[in-house]
Coordinates of C-alpha atoms in Angstrom, one line a residue:
X161 CA -140.6 100.4 -42.9
X162 CA -140.6 102.7 -40.6
X163 CA -142.2 102.4 -37.0
X164 CA -144.4 105.4 -35.7
X165 CA -146.0 105.9 -32.7
X166 CA -149.9 105.5 -32.2
X167 CA -149.4 109.3 -31.5
X168 CA -148.3 110.1 -34.9
X169 CA -150.4 108.2 -36.8
X170 CA -153.4 109.8 -35.1
X171 CA -151.6 113.0 -36.0
X172 CA -150.6 112.3 -39.5
X173 CA -154.3 110.9 -40.0
X174 CA -155.7 114.1 -38.4
X175 CA -153.8 116.1 -40.7
X176 CA -154.8 114.1 -43.8
X177 CA -158.0 114.4 -42.9
X178 CA -158.0 118.3 -43.0
X179 CA -156.2 118.4 -46.2
X180 CA -158.7 116.6 -47.7
X181 CA -161.6 118.7 -46.7
X182 CA -160.0 121.8 -47.9
X183 CA -158.9 119.7 -50.9
X184 CA -163.3 118.8 -51.3
X185 CA -164.2 122.5 -50.7
X186 CA -161.6 123.4 -52.8
X187 CA -163.6 121.2 -55.7
X188 CA -166.9 122.4 -54.7
X189 CA -166.1 126.2 -55.2
X190 CA -164.4 125.9 -58.6
X191 CA -167.7 123.9 -59.8
X192 CA -169.8 126.4 -58.5
X193 CA -167.3 128.6 -60.2
X194 CA -167.6 127.1 -63.1
X195 CA -171.0 126.7 -63.5
X196 CA -171.8 130.4 -62.3
X197 CA -168.8 132.6 -63.9
X198 CA -167.8 132.9 -67.3
X199 CA -164.8 131.2 -68.8
X200 CA -162.5 134.1 -68.2
X201 CA -163.4 134.8 -64.9
X202 CA -163.2 131.0 -63.8
X203 CA -159.4 131.3 -65.3
X204 CA -158.3 133.9 -63.2
X205 CA -160.0 132.5 -59.9
X206 CA -158.2 128.9 -60.7
X207 CA -155.4 130.3 -62.6
X208 CA -154.3 133.5 -61.8
X209 CA -155.6 133.4 -58.0
X210 CA -153.8 130.3 -57.0
X211 CA -156.8 128.1 -56.3
X212 CA -154.8 125.6 -58.7
X213 CA -151.8 125.9 -56.8
X214 CA -153.6 125.8 -53.6
X215 CA -155.3 122.3 -55.0
X216 CA -151.9 120.8 -55.9
X217 CA -150.0 121.8 -53.3
X218 CA -152.5 120.2 -50.8
X219 CA -152.8 117.4 -52.6
X220 CA -149.3 116.6 -52.5
X221 CA -149.3 116.6 -49.0
X222 CA -151.6 113.8 -48.9
X223 CA -150.0 112.5 -51.1
X224 CA -146.6 111.8 -49.1
X225 CA -148.7 111.6 -45.4
X226 CA -150.2 108.3 -47.3
X227 CA -147.2 106.8 -48.4
X228 CA -145.8 107.4 -45.3
X229 CA -149.0 106.0 -43.4
X230 CA -148.5 102.9 -45.8
X231 CA -145.2 102.5 -45.4
X232 CA -144.6 102.5 -41.6
X233 CA -146.1 99.9 -38.6
X234 CA -147.8 101.7 -35.9
X235 CA -146.1 100.9 -32.7
X236 CA -148.6 100.6 -29.4
X237 CA -147.8 102.5 -26.9
X238 CA -149.6 102.4 -23.0
X239 CA -147.6 106.2 -22.5
X240 CA -146.4 107.6 -26.1
X241 CA -143.1 109.2 -25.4
X242 CA -142.8 112.4 -25.5
X243 CA -140.7 113.6 -28.5
X244 CA -137.9 117.3 -28.0
X245 CA -140.4 119.5 -29.8
X246 CA -143.6 118.8 -27.7
X247 CA -141.2 119.5 -24.0
X248 CA -142.5 122.8 -22.8
X249 CA -146.3 122.5 -24.2
X250 CA -148.6 122.8 -21.9
X251 CA -147.0 123.9 -18.5
X252 CA -144.8 127.1 -18.3
X253 CA -141.3 126.4 -17.7
X254 CA -141.7 123.1 -18.8
X255 CA -138.9 121.4 -20.8
X256 CA -136.4 124.2 -19.6
X257 CA -133.9 123.7 -16.4
X258 CA -134.5 123.9 -12.9
X259 CA -133.1 125.9 -11.0
X260 CA -132.1 124.8 -7.8
X261 CA -131.9 127.6 -5.0
X262 CA -127.9 128.6 -4.1
X263 CA -125.7 126.4 -2.1
X264 CA -127.7 123.7 -2.5
X265 CA -126.2 120.8 -4.9

């Protein structure tokens, strides 16, 4: 088991939701194309235009996130800790060293 913050758990869940929505969209388009296109046109879209690859890439990402969430314990925090890659987001100059005026120690 690994511990993740509720901030990270929320991010993973949001990403998972987005991946599932995109997978659903591809599957709906697949059904529509399967019903309205010729077999050759459908195969071209599914295989050659990359819809199949895109779907299975999304599915793999979703499965990895599900595995992370299943094997993690969420640490509840009042104030989630900032991670290093979050520094500098939001405010210009945030996360960078502050310069003191010359002569000041």
